[in-house]
Amino acid sequence: MWEALQLDFMRNALLAGVLVSISCGIIGSLVVVNRIVFISGGIAHAAFGGIGLAFFLGFSPFLGAALFAFGVSMIMGVVSFKARHRSDTIIGVLWAIGMAVGVILIDLTPGYHVDLMSYLFGSILTVPTSDLWMMVILNAAILLTVVIFYKEFIAMSYDEEFAFVVGIPVRPLYFALLGMTALSVVMTIQVVGLILVIALLTIPPYIAENFTRSLGQMMAVASILGVCFTLAGLGLSYAYDLTSGATIILVAGVGFFVFQMIGLLKRKGGRHL
Amino acid sequence: MKTPAIDMKGVWFSYDKTPILKDVTLTLKQGDFLAILGPNGGGKTTLLKLLLGLLKPDRGVIKVLGESPHDAKYRVGYLPQNTDFNTTFPISVMDVAIMGRLSRYRIGKPYSRDDRSQVESALKQAGIWDYRHAPIGSLSGGQRQRVFIARALATDPEILFLDEPTASVDPDFEMGLFELLRELNRKATIVIITHDVGVISRNVKSVACVNRTLIFHEEGKITPEMLDMAYHCPVDLIAHGIPHRVLPTHTEE
């Protein structure tokens, strides 16, 4: 295990895991309390269209995914306001079209066989240092935004109607949240892949919500849980030579079920008190 | 003359194709204490949401303190009808109530000491200060409603809108609440939606009855026309055992 840390790619993997866990803890908490998990899933999958486009035109897939995810997140935001009752359907459609576009564009890219698996299930072991710096910047931007507008985000998330009545710009905040979700999702794709993003975005906040008393605490606990899951998953995948993204998610999944069981037992025990 | 607190002219509103409000006209002066009565589904809450800018009318003009709702440069206090949402949200009583101190002018700035003391007195007035650290989801329905009343009070509003403030609180608190509202009414206009006609005779200055259309009575009396229009009103009257003096006869008028 310890000799693994001597390796550059392993150090980068650990750092990427930590950085992604922090953004997932913060944004995931907002995603969970605002009930936009489905939108986040849509953004993650539609981002694949951007990856395809980047390969086709020959620029960085990270940038392609980021641009595409951001654009799709804004469209989804508009849809959820304009077509409230069918927004989930439209998000589902965008979700699939985004992926299809990505696959076709990669097909059309001459002489280049992209390892699709690395985008579907992550490539934490090949995160270049330049991407780490990108993650640091994105994390800082997300953290700063959430800290500055903390009380407004709480108001929007808890009681959107009241927030609107007292003059909080609810829509711009909502779009800011979607934009930040898109950026977090793109970072997370590197670590666990676009199919598994949702788990890292939702499991730690879901567990954290149950024993925290404020959104800030929820974000902090979710980030710490995310770090634990990611590092444990990475260790296990190294030790047993398993796919790292899937191992991380399974560790988180085990955490999820253990927590559910404890909750169930507590409630049962609570009745006797 | 002072700008009216509320000025509605020919306001129409419908959900999809179902008309909810037809040609509503209402002028309410500042410092008034208005009770809005009417049957369920008659459009009371819709009327309130129009005044708050949460809904936009199909036709007609709405002015609140001389400005369009929501753009009005004042602070409104608002108690929603339903306080039973988001009960798993990790938030304390204090943090819910302090939302009353939010405003568009202080976006991005933390709450001040002044905000905290305003909220403290609002929570004390609502009798829920002892629970300030409790998670909102751990409270009973009545306790939660007190928290939301405190939040509305903490706004220190020029107009206070309350949708069924006494729906799930106990009678003792109800009396205290109206005492508080009368006190507040010295400097703020109050608009309250209620089913409880008993409240009206004792506290309010004017009454409106809403059932698709609106009838307004400036002297706080329930007129026979209101009863004609919204025949649910007399049912409530009987049910609550209210003295007949709220029902003036024609000779009195």
Short mmCIF file of C-alpha atoms in Angstrom, two decimals:
data_model
loop_
_atom_site.label_atom_id
_atom_site.label_comp_id
_atom_site.label_asym_id
_atom_site.label_seq_id
_atom_site.Cartn_x
_atom_site.Cartn_y
_atom_site.Cartn_z
CA MET A 1 0.00 0.00 0.00
CA TRP A 2 2.64 2.51 1.08
CA GLU A 3 4.86 1.89 -1.87
CA ALA A 4 1.85 2.80 -3.99
CA LEU A 5 2.05 6.33 -2.62
CA GLN A 6 5.54 6.67 -4.05
CA LEU A 7 4.00 6.53 -7.48
CA ASP A 8 3.11 9.85 -9.08
CA PHE A 9 -0.12 8.61 -10.59
CA MET A 10 -1.25 7.25 -7.23
CA ARG A 11 -0.57 10.58 -5.51
CA ASN A 12 -2.52 12.36 -8.24
CA ALA A 13 -5.33 9.85 -7.85
CA LEU A 14 -5.53 10.49 -4.11
CA LEU A 15 -5.54 14.25 -4.58
CA ALA A 16 -8.19 14.01 -7.30
CA GLY A 17 -10.30 11.84 -5.00
CA VAL A 18 -10.08 14.35 -2.18
CA LEU A 19 -10.83 17.36 -4.40
CA VAL A 20 -13.79 15.67 -6.04
CA SER A 21 -15.17 14.55 -2.69
CA ILE A 22 -15.15 18.11 -1.43
CA SER A 23 -17.04 19.49 -4.41
CA CYS A 24 -19.44 16.55 -4.33
CA GLY A 25 -20.05 17.11 -0.62
CA ILE A 26 -20.89 20.77 -1.11
CA ILE A 27 -22.81 20.61 -4.38
CA GLY A 28 -24.27 17.17 -3.66
CA SER A 29 -25.85 18.55 -0.48
CA LEU A 30 -27.52 21.30 -2.49
CA VAL A 31 -28.52 18.77 -5.16
CA VAL A 32 -30.14 16.51 -2.57
CA VAL A 33 -32.05 19.19 -0.67
CA ASN A 34 -33.19 20.85 -3.90
CA ARG A 35 -34.26 17.48 -5.34
CA ILE A 36 -32.36 17.90 -8.59
CA VAL A 37 -30.69 14.49 -8.54
CA PHE A 38 -32.32 13.57 -11.85
CA ILE A 39 -31.10 16.77 -13.49
CA SER A 40 -27.59 16.01 -12.25
CA GLY A 41 -27.78 12.56 -13.81
CA GLY A 42 -28.93 14.13 -17.06
CA ILE A 43 -26.05 16.60 -17.00
CA ALA A 44 -23.53 13.82 -16.35
CA HIS A 45 -24.67 11.69 -19.25
CA ALA A 46 -25.25 14.54 -21.66
CA ALA A 47 -21.67 15.65 -20.93
CA PHE A 48 -20.56 12.67 -22.97
CA GLY A 49 -21.70 14.60 -26.04
CA GLY A 50 -19.05 17.18 -25.16
CA ILE A 51 -16.39 14.50 -24.82
CA GLY A 52 -17.27 13.22 -28.29
CA LEU A 53 -17.22 16.73 -29.70
CA ALA A 54 -13.81 17.38 -28.16
CA PHE A 55 -12.36 14.26 -29.79
CA PHE A 56 -13.98 15.08 -33.10
CA LEU A 57 -12.63 18.62 -33.17
CA GLY A 58 -9.41 17.73 -31.42
CA PHE A 59 -9.44 19.64 -28.16
CA SER A 60 -9.31 18.65 -24.50
CA PRO A 61 -12.13 16.25 -23.53
CA PHE A 62 -12.21 17.83 -20.07
CA LEU A 63 -13.00 21.20 -21.63
CA GLY A 64 -15.49 19.64 -24.04
CA ALA A 65 -17.33 17.92 -21.23
CA ALA A 66 -17.33 21.10 -19.16
CA LEU A 67 -18.75 23.26 -21.95
CA PHE A 68 -21.36 20.70 -22.93
CA ALA A 69 -22.40 19.96 -19.35
CA PHE A 70 -22.70 23.64 -18.58
CA GLY A 71 -24.82 24.29 -21.68
CA VAL A 72 -27.08 21.31 -20.99
CA SER A 73 -27.50 22.34 -17.35
CA MET A 74 -28.73 25.77 -18.43
CA ILE A 75 -31.18 24.20 -20.89
CA MET A 76 -32.43 21.89 -18.16
CA GLY A 77 -32.89 24.89 -15.89
CA VAL A 78 -35.04 26.63 -18.46
CA VAL A 79 -37.01 23.43 -19.06
CA SER A 80 -37.70 22.95 -15.37
CA PHE A 81 -39.23 26.44 -15.22
CA LYS A 82 -41.07 26.47 -18.55
CA ALA A 83 -42.36 22.93 -18.76
CA ARG A 84 -42.71 22.15 -15.11
CA HIS A 85 -44.98 19.12 -15.44
CA ARG A 86 -42.97 17.39 -18.15
CA SER A 87 -39.51 18.56 -17.19
CA ASP A 88 -38.42 15.09 -16.07
CA THR A 89 -39.33 13.64 -19.46
CA ILE A 90 -37.45 16.34 -21.35
CA ILE A 91 -34.43 15.95 -19.07
CA GLY A 92 -34.50 12.20 -19.78
CA VAL A 93 -34.56 12.90 -23.51
CA LEU A 94 -31.61 15.32 -23.31
CA TRP A 95 -29.77 12.76 -21.18
CA ALA A 96 -30.00 10.13 -23.94
CA ILE A 97 -29.42 12.46 -26.87
CA GLY A 98 -26.24 13.82 -25.28
CA MET A 99 -24.80 10.32 -24.95
CA ALA A 100 -25.83 9.35 -28.47
CA VAL A 101 -24.19 12.46 -29.91
CA GLY A 102 -20.99 11.60 -28.05
CA VAL A 103 -20.87 8.03 -29.35
CA ILE A 104 -21.58 9.05 -32.96
CA LEU A 105 -18.98 11.84 -32.89
CA ILE A 106 -16.37 9.39 -31.63
CA ASP A 107 -17.38 6.98 -34.41
CA LEU A 108 -16.83 9.77 -36.91
CA THR A 109 -13.43 10.70 -35.52
CA PRO A 110 -10.96 9.24 -38.01
CA GLY A 111 -8.30 6.85 -36.83
CA TYR A 112 -8.84 7.37 -33.12
CA HIS A 113 -10.13 4.66 -30.88
CA VAL A 114 -11.07 6.22 -27.61
CA ASP A 115 -11.28 4.07 -24.56
CA LEU A 116 -14.96 4.65 -23.84
CA MET A 117 -14.73 2.75 -20.59
CA SER A 118 -12.48 5.39 -19.05
CA TYR A 119 -15.24 7.98 -19.44
CA LEU A 120 -18.05 5.70 -18.44
CA PHE A 121 -16.31 4.37 -15.33
CA GLY A 122 -13.62 6.93 -14.65
CA SER A 123 -9.89 7.09 -14.99
CA ILE A 124 -8.69 8.28 -11.61
CA LEU A 125 -5.32 6.59 -12.12
CA THR A 126 -4.54 8.71 -15.16
CA VAL A 127 -5.45 12.18 -13.87
CA PRO A 128 -2.75 14.53 -15.15
CA THR A 129 -1.37 17.23 -12.86
CA SER A 130 -2.86 19.95 -15.09
CA ASP A 131 -6.34 18.55 -14.43
CA LEU A 132 -5.61 18.60 -10.70
CA TRP A 133 -4.96 22.33 -10.92
CA MET A 134 -8.22 22.74 -12.80
CA MET A 135 -9.99 20.89 -9.99
CA VAL A 136 -8.39 23.13 -7.38
CA ILE A 137 -9.62 26.23 -9.22
CA LEU A 138 -13.14 24.84 -9.69
CA ASN A 139 -13.31 23.77 -6.05
CA ALA A 140 -12.24 27.21 -4.92
CA ALA A 141 -14.84 28.87 -7.16
CA ILE A 142 -17.61 26.60 -5.86
CA LEU A 143 -16.59 27.04 -2.24
CA LEU A 144 -16.41 30.82 -2.59
CA THR A 145 -19.81 31.05 -4.29
CA VAL A 146 -21.50 28.89 -1.68
CA VAL A 147 -19.87 30.75 1.22
CA ILE A 148 -20.83 34.18 -0.12
CA PHE A 149 -24.43 33.26 -0.92
CA TYR A 150 -24.80 30.75 1.88
CA LYS A 151 -27.91 32.24 3.50
CA GLU A 152 -29.55 32.82 0.13
CA PHE A 153 -28.89 29.22 -0.91
CA ILE A 154 -30.44 27.99 2.33
CA ALA A 155 -33.52 30.15 1.79
CA MET A 156 -33.93 29.02 -1.80
CA SER A 157 -33.44 25.38 -0.89
CA TYR A 158 -35.68 25.36 2.16
CA ASP A 159 -38.49 27.69 1.10
CA GLU A 160 -38.21 28.95 -2.45
CA GLU A 161 -41.52 30.81 -2.28
CA PHE A 162 -40.56 32.80 0.79
CA ALA A 163 -37.13 33.53 -0.65
CA PHE A 164 -38.82 34.98 -3.72
CA VAL A 165 -41.22 37.07 -1.64
CA VAL A 166 -38.43 38.73 0.33
CA GLY A 167 -36.62 39.58 -2.88
CA ILE A 168 -33.94 36.89 -3.19
CA PRO A 169 -33.11 36.33 -6.89
CA VAL A 170 -34.24 32.71 -6.81
CA ARG A 171 -33.82 32.00 -10.52
CA PRO A 172 -30.26 33.28 -10.91
CA LEU A 173 -29.35 31.30 -7.78
CA TYR A 174 -30.97 28.18 -9.21
CA PHE A 175 -29.05 28.56 -12.45
CA ALA A 176 -25.85 29.16 -10.52
CA LEU A 177 -26.50 25.92 -8.66
CA LEU A 178 -27.05 24.05 -11.95
CA GLY A 179 -23.87 25.54 -13.39
CA MET A 180 -21.86 24.50 -10.35
CA THR A 181 -23.47 21.06 -10.51
CA ALA A 182 -22.32 20.76 -14.12
CA LEU A 183 -18.73 21.64 -13.18
CA SER A 184 -18.70 19.24 -10.23
CA VAL A 185 -20.10 16.51 -12.42
CA VAL A 186 -17.34 17.01 -14.97
CA MET A 187 -14.69 16.78 -12.27
CA THR A 188 -16.33 13.69 -10.86
CA ILE A 189 -16.46 12.00 -14.28
CA GLN A 190 -12.66 11.82 -14.13
CA VAL A 191 -12.77 9.92 -10.87
CA VAL A 192 -15.71 7.54 -11.08
CA GLY A 193 -17.02 8.01 -14.63
CA LEU A 194 -20.23 9.54 -15.82
CA ILE A 195 -22.41 6.54 -15.04
CA LEU A 196 -21.42 6.52 -11.38
CA VAL A 197 -21.32 10.28 -10.74
CA ILE A 198 -24.76 10.27 -9.17
CA ALA A 199 -23.69 7.94 -6.38
CA LEU A 200 -20.82 10.13 -5.24
CA LEU A 201 -23.02 13.20 -5.51
CA THR A 202 -25.90 11.80 -3.46
CA ILE A 203 -24.80 9.06 -1.05
CA PRO A 204 -22.51 11.14 1.21
CA PRO A 205 -25.00 14.06 1.51
CA TYR A 206 -27.88 11.67 2.08
CA ILE A 207 -26.10 10.03 4.99
CA ALA A 208 -24.87 13.36 6.33
CA GLU A 209 -28.34 14.93 6.28
CA ASN A 210 -29.52 12.58 8.98
CA PHE A 211 -27.19 13.67 11.71
CA THR A 212 -26.46 17.29 10.95
CA ARG A 213 -28.37 20.38 11.94
CA SER A 214 -27.47 22.81 9.22
CA LEU A 215 -26.72 22.79 5.54
CA GLY A 216 -23.12 23.82 6.25
CA GLN A 217 -22.61 20.86 8.59
CA MET A 218 -24.24 18.59 6.02
CA MET A 219 -21.78 19.80 3.39
CA ALA A 220 -18.79 19.31 5.67
CA VAL A 221 -19.80 15.83 6.84
CA ALA A 222 -20.69 14.80 3.29
CA SER A 223 -17.27 15.94 2.08
CA ILE A 224 -15.51 13.96 4.80
CA LEU A 225 -17.59 10.87 4.06
CA GLY A 226 -16.82 11.29 0.38
CA VAL A 227 -13.09 11.41 1.11
CA CYS A 228 -13.37 8.24 3.22
CA PHE A 229 -15.28 6.35 0.53
CA THR A 230 -12.97 7.50 -2.24
CA LEU A 231 -9.75 6.69 -0.43
CA ALA A 232 -11.01 3.36 0.84
CA GLY A 233 -12.26 2.47 -2.63
CA LEU A 234 -8.99 3.48 -4.20
CA GLY A 235 -7.02 1.38 -1.69
CA LEU A 236 -9.21 -1.66 -2.28
CA SER A 237 -9.04 -1.31 -6.04
CA TYR A 238 -5.23 -1.15 -5.84
CA ALA A 239 -4.97 -4.09 -3.47
CA TYR A 240 -7.32 -6.38 -5.42
CA ASP A 241 -6.76 -4.96 -8.91
CA LEU A 242 -10.35 -3.83 -9.42
CA THR A 243 -11.82 -0.97 -11.47
CA SER A 244 -11.27 2.02 -9.22
CA GLY A 245 -14.45 3.99 -10.02
CA ALA A 246 -16.73 1.04 -9.41
CA THR A 247 -14.88 0.08 -6.22
CA ILE A 248 -15.29 3.61 -4.85
CA ILE A 249 -19.01 3.54 -5.56
CA LEU A 250 -19.42 0.11 -4.02
CA VAL A 251 -17.70 1.28 -0.84
CA ALA A 252 -20.11 4.25 -0.79
CA GLY A 253 -22.97 1.83 -1.45
CA VAL A 254 -21.94 -0.32 1.51
CA GLY A 255 -21.83 2.85 3.62
CA PHE A 256 -25.33 3.70 2.42
CA PHE A 257 -26.77 0.32 3.40
CA VAL A 258 -24.96 0.14 6.73
CA PHE A 259 -26.34 3.57 7.53
CA GLN A 260 -29.86 2.53 6.52
CA MET A 261 -29.63 -0.55 8.75
CA ILE A 262 -28.43 1.50 11.71
CA GLY A 263 -31.31 3.92 11.13
CA LEU A 264 -33.78 1.06 11.00
CA LEU A 265 -32.46 -0.51 14.21
CA LYS A 266 -32.44 2.83 15.97
CA ARG A 267 -36.07 3.47 15.08
CA LYS A 268 -37.01 0.02 16.32
CA GLY A 269 -35.05 0.54 19.52
CA GLY A 270 -36.49 4.03 19.88
CA ARG A 271 -40.01 2.67 20.28
CA HIS A 272 -39.15 1.13 23.62
CA LEU A 273 -37.86 4.39 25.03
CA MET B 1 -53.53 61.24 0.52
CA LYS B 2 -51.24 58.39 1.41
CA THR B 3 -50.53 55.72 -1.18
CA PRO B 4 -52.96 52.84 -0.67
CA ALA B 5 -51.43 49.72 0.85
CA ILE B 6 -53.15 47.62 -1.78
CA ASP B 7 -54.68 48.78 -5.04
CA MET B 8 -56.18 46.15 -7.33
CA LYS B 9 -58.13 47.09 -10.44
CA GLY B 10 -60.00 44.62 -12.65
CA VAL B 11 -57.76 41.68 -11.78
CA TRP B 12 -58.45 38.35 -13.46
CA PHE B 13 -56.60 35.13 -12.86
CA SER B 14 -57.03 31.55 -14.05
CA TYR B 15 -55.12 28.29 -13.67
CA ASP B 16 -54.88 26.80 -17.14
CA LYS B 17 -58.40 27.55 -18.35
CA THR B 18 -60.22 27.50 -15.03
CA PRO B 19 -60.98 31.02 -13.83
CA ILE B 20 -60.09 31.51 -10.19
CA LEU B 21 -60.58 35.26 -9.78
CA LYS B 22 -62.83 37.46 -11.89
CA ASP B 23 -62.62 41.21 -12.06
CA VAL B 24 -61.32 41.79 -8.54
CA THR B 25 -61.06 45.41 -7.47
CA LEU B 26 -59.87 46.39 -4.02
CA THR B 27 -58.36 49.46 -2.45
CA LEU B 28 -56.98 49.07 1.04
CA LYS B 29 -55.57 52.03 2.92
CA GLN B 30 -52.37 51.86 4.90
CA GLY B 31 -52.79 50.87 8.51
CA ASP B 32 -55.81 48.74 7.75
CA PHE B 33 -56.36 45.27 9.17
CA LEU B 34 -58.12 43.20 6.52
CA ALA B 35 -59.59 39.76 6.93
CA ILE B 36 -60.24 37.75 3.78
CA LEU B 37 -63.02 35.21 4.12
CA GLY B 38 -64.45 32.74 1.68
CA PRO B 39 -65.04 29.09 0.91
CA ASN B 40 -62.19 26.68 0.23
CA GLY B 41 -61.14 26.91 -3.38
CA GLY B 42 -62.76 30.32 -3.65
CA GLY B 43 -59.47 32.00 -4.50
CA LYS B 44 -58.27 33.43 -1.19
CA THR B 45 -54.77 32.04 -1.33
CA THR B 46 -54.55 32.88 -5.04
CA LEU B 47 -55.41 36.48 -4.20
CA LEU B 48 -52.64 36.54 -1.62
CA LYS B 49 -50.12 35.04 -4.03
CA LEU B 50 -51.01 37.69 -6.59
CA LEU B 51 -50.36 40.37 -3.99
CA LEU B 52 -47.01 38.79 -3.14
CA GLY B 53 -46.00 38.64 -6.80
CA LEU B 54 -45.81 34.84 -6.69
CA LEU B 55 -48.47 34.73 -9.41
CA LYS B 56 -49.07 37.15 -12.24
CA PRO B 57 -52.60 38.25 -13.17
CA ASP B 58 -54.01 37.49 -16.64
CA ARG B 59 -55.51 40.95 -16.73
CA GLY B 60 -55.71 43.96 -14.46
CA VAL B 61 -53.35 46.01 -12.37
CA ILE B 62 -52.02 45.27 -8.89
CA LYS B 63 -50.13 47.84 -6.86
CA VAL B 64 -48.74 47.25 -3.40
CA LEU B 65 -47.74 50.49 -1.70
CA GLY B 66 -47.87 52.11 -5.12
CA GLU B 67 -45.56 49.64 -6.82
CA SER B 68 -45.99 46.37 -8.63
CA PRO B 69 -45.81 43.38 -6.29
CA HIS B 70 -42.34 42.01 -5.71
CA ASP B 71 -40.75 45.12 -7.20
CA ALA B 72 -42.15 47.15 -4.34
CA LYS B 73 -39.27 48.55 -2.34
CA TYR B 74 -40.56 47.53 1.03
CA ARG B 75 -40.43 44.50 3.17
CA VAL B 76 -43.35 42.16 3.34
CA GLY B 77 -43.95 39.60 6.02
CA TYR B 78 -45.52 36.40 4.82
CA LEU B 79 -46.88 33.37 6.57
CA PRO B 80 -47.70 30.58 4.12
CA GLN B 81 -50.71 28.37 4.63
CA ASN B 82 -48.66 25.20 4.56
CA THR B 83 -45.76 25.02 6.99
CA ASP B 84 -45.43 21.29 6.72
CA PHE B 85 -42.80 20.96 4.03
CA ASN B 86 -39.15 19.94 3.90
CA THR B 87 -39.24 18.44 7.38
CA THR B 88 -36.05 16.43 6.84
CA PHE B 89 -34.11 19.57 5.87
CA PRO B 90 -31.20 20.07 8.28
CA ILE B 91 -32.16 23.44 9.69
CA SER B 92 -32.83 24.76 13.17
CA VAL B 93 -35.79 26.83 14.35
CA MET B 94 -33.50 29.84 14.67
CA ASP B 95 -32.23 29.47 11.11
CA VAL B 96 -35.76 29.25 9.72
CA ALA B 97 -36.94 32.31 11.61
CA ILE B 98 -33.91 34.39 10.65
CA MET B 99 -34.92 34.04 6.99
CA GLY B 100 -37.35 36.81 7.81
CA ARG B 101 -34.33 39.11 7.88
CA LEU B 102 -33.31 38.33 4.31
CA SER B 103 -33.60 41.08 1.76
CA ARG B 104 -32.38 41.82 -1.70
CA TYR B 105 -30.27 44.68 -0.42
CA ARG B 106 -28.05 42.51 1.69
CA ILE B 107 -27.42 39.58 -0.57
CA GLY B 108 -24.05 38.04 0.12
CA LYS B 109 -23.66 39.64 3.54
CA PRO B 110 -23.95 37.64 6.74
CA TYR B 111 -26.72 38.26 9.25
CA SER B 112 -25.94 41.04 11.69
CA ARG B 113 -26.28 41.22 15.47
CA ASP B 114 -29.32 43.41 14.90
CA ASP B 115 -30.90 40.66 12.77
CA ARG B 116 -30.31 38.17 15.56
CA SER B 117 -31.90 40.34 18.21
CA GLN B 118 -34.94 40.97 15.96
CA VAL B 119 -35.33 37.24 15.52
CA GLU B 120 -34.89 36.65 19.22
CA SER B 121 -37.78 38.96 20.05
CA ALA B 122 -39.93 37.48 17.24
CA LEU B 123 -39.31 33.96 18.53
CA LYS B 124 -40.14 35.09 22.06
CA GLN B 125 -43.34 36.79 20.88
CA ALA B 126 -44.32 33.60 19.11
CA GLY B 127 -43.52 31.62 22.25
CA ILE B 128 -41.07 29.29 20.59
CA TRP B 129 -37.73 30.74 21.78
CA ASP B 130 -37.03 27.71 23.98
CA TYR B 131 -36.93 25.54 20.88
CA ARG B 132 -34.55 27.76 18.93
CA HIS B 133 -31.86 25.08 18.57
CA ALA B 134 -34.26 22.27 17.71
CA PRO B 135 -34.32 20.91 14.16
CA ILE B 136 -37.45 22.17 12.42
CA GLY B 137 -38.55 18.63 11.60
CA SER B 138 -38.71 17.66 15.28
CA LEU B 139 -41.51 20.12 16.06
CA SER B 140 -45.25 19.50 16.08
CA GLY B 141 -47.45 21.19 13.48
CA GLY B 142 -48.56 23.89 15.91
CA GLN B 143 -45.00 24.59 17.06
CA ARG B 144 -43.82 24.80 13.49
CA GLN B 145 -46.53 27.30 12.68
CA ARG B 146 -45.27 29.48 15.53
CA VAL B 147 -41.80 29.41 14.00
CA PHE B 148 -43.19 30.61 10.69
CA ILE B 149 -45.19 33.31 12.45
CA ALA B 150 -41.94 34.40 14.11
CA ARG B 151 -40.28 34.47 10.71
CA ALA B 152 -43.04 36.72 9.36
CA LEU B 153 -42.74 39.01 12.39
CA ALA B 154 -38.96 39.17 12.12
CA THR B 155 -39.33 40.82 8.73
CA ASP B 156 -40.48 43.97 10.52
CA PRO B 157 -42.84 44.49 7.60
CA GLU B 158 -44.84 47.40 6.28
CA ILE B 159 -47.43 44.88 5.16
CA LEU B 160 -47.92 41.54 6.81
CA PHE B 161 -49.70 38.76 4.92
CA LEU B 162 -50.88 35.80 6.97
CA ASP B 163 -52.54 32.78 5.37
CA GLU B 164 -54.54 30.91 8.02
CA PRO B 165 -52.29 31.78 10.96
CA THR B 166 -54.51 30.01 13.46
CA ALA B 167 -54.96 26.78 11.51
CA SER B 168 -53.07 24.53 13.90
CA VAL B 169 -52.25 26.57 16.99
CA ASP B 170 -54.06 26.28 20.30
CA PRO B 171 -56.73 28.81 21.35
CA ASP B 172 -54.51 30.43 24.01
CA PHE B 173 -51.86 31.23 21.49
CA GLU B 174 -54.50 32.45 19.07
CA MET B 175 -55.61 35.12 21.54
CA GLY B 176 -52.05 36.15 22.18
CA LEU B 177 -51.34 36.27 18.49
CA PHE B 178 -54.17 38.67 17.79
CA GLU B 179 -53.11 40.88 20.67
CA LEU B 180 -49.70 40.95 19.03
CA LEU B 181 -51.15 41.69 15.62
CA ARG B 182 -53.23 44.58 16.99
CA GLU B 183 -50.06 46.00 18.47
CA LEU B 184 -48.22 45.55 15.16
CA ASN B 185 -51.14 47.10 13.29
CA ARG B 186 -50.21 50.49 14.75
CA LYS B 187 -47.42 50.74 12.22
CA ALA B 188 -48.10 47.99 9.69
CA THR B 189 -50.95 47.01 7.40
CA ILE B 190 -52.15 43.50 8.05
CA VAL B 191 -53.92 41.14 5.66
CA ILE B 192 -55.10 37.86 7.07
CA ILE B 193 -56.86 34.90 5.50
CA THR B 194 -58.99 33.06 7.98
CA HIS B 195 -61.83 30.64 8.37
CA ASP B 196 -62.46 31.83 11.87
CA VAL B 197 -65.18 34.46 11.73
CA GLY B 198 -64.90 34.99 15.46
CA VAL B 199 -61.54 36.57 14.87
CA ILE B 200 -63.10 39.17 12.63
CA SER B 201 -65.59 40.72 14.99
CA ARG B 202 -62.96 41.27 17.65
CA ASN B 203 -59.88 42.30 15.76
CA VAL B 204 -60.11 43.40 12.20
CA LYS B 205 -61.00 46.74 10.68
CA SER B 206 -62.28 45.56 7.31
CA VAL B 207 -63.48 42.37 5.71
CA ALA B 208 -63.42 41.00 2.20
CA CYS B 209 -65.18 37.89 1.02
CA VAL B 210 -63.66 36.05 -1.92
CA ASN B 211 -65.41 33.49 -4.07
CA ARG B 212 -64.30 34.05 -7.67
CA THR B 213 -65.23 37.71 -7.19
CA LEU B 214 -64.53 39.91 -4.20
CA ILE B 215 -66.77 41.95 -1.95
CA PHE B 216 -65.09 44.44 0.35
CA HIS B 217 -66.51 46.00 3.47
CA GLU B 218 -64.47 48.74 5.00
CA GLU B 219 -66.08 48.65 8.39
CA GLY B 220 -65.23 45.09 9.13
CA LYS B 221 -68.73 43.80 8.87
CA ILE B 222 -69.97 40.75 7.09
CA THR B 223 -72.77 41.97 4.88
CA PRO B 224 -75.69 39.90 3.63
CA GLU B 225 -74.28 40.17 0.09
CA MET B 226 -71.15 38.44 1.22
CA LEU B 227 -73.22 35.66 2.61
CA ASP B 228 -75.22 35.47 -0.58
CA MET B 229 -72.07 35.24 -2.59
CA ALA B 230 -70.23 32.79 -0.41
CA TYR B 231 -72.79 30.77 1.41
CA HIS B 232 -70.07 28.90 3.23
CA CYS B 233 -69.65 31.93 5.42
CA PRO B 234 -72.87 31.47 7.42
CA VAL B 235 -72.05 27.81 7.94
CA ASP B 236 -68.83 28.88 9.56
CA LEU B 237 -70.71 31.46 11.57
CA ILE B 238 -73.00 28.89 13.06
CA ALA B 239 -70.24 26.39 13.58
CA HIS B 240 -68.21 28.87 15.56
CA GLY B 241 -71.20 30.11 17.55
CA ILE B 242 -70.48 33.73 16.83
CA PRO B 243 -72.79 36.42 18.17
CA HIS B 244 -75.06 37.94 15.60
CA ARG B 245 -73.66 41.39 15.91
CA VAL B 246 -71.25 40.67 13.08
CA LEU B 247 -74.29 40.53 10.84
CA PRO B 248 -75.79 43.98 10.54
CA THR B 249 -79.38 44.19 9.39
CA HIS B 250 -80.41 46.54 6.62
CA THR B 251 -81.91 49.01 9.05
CA GLU B 252 -78.58 49.38 10.83
CA GLU B 253 -76.90 50.33 7.61
#
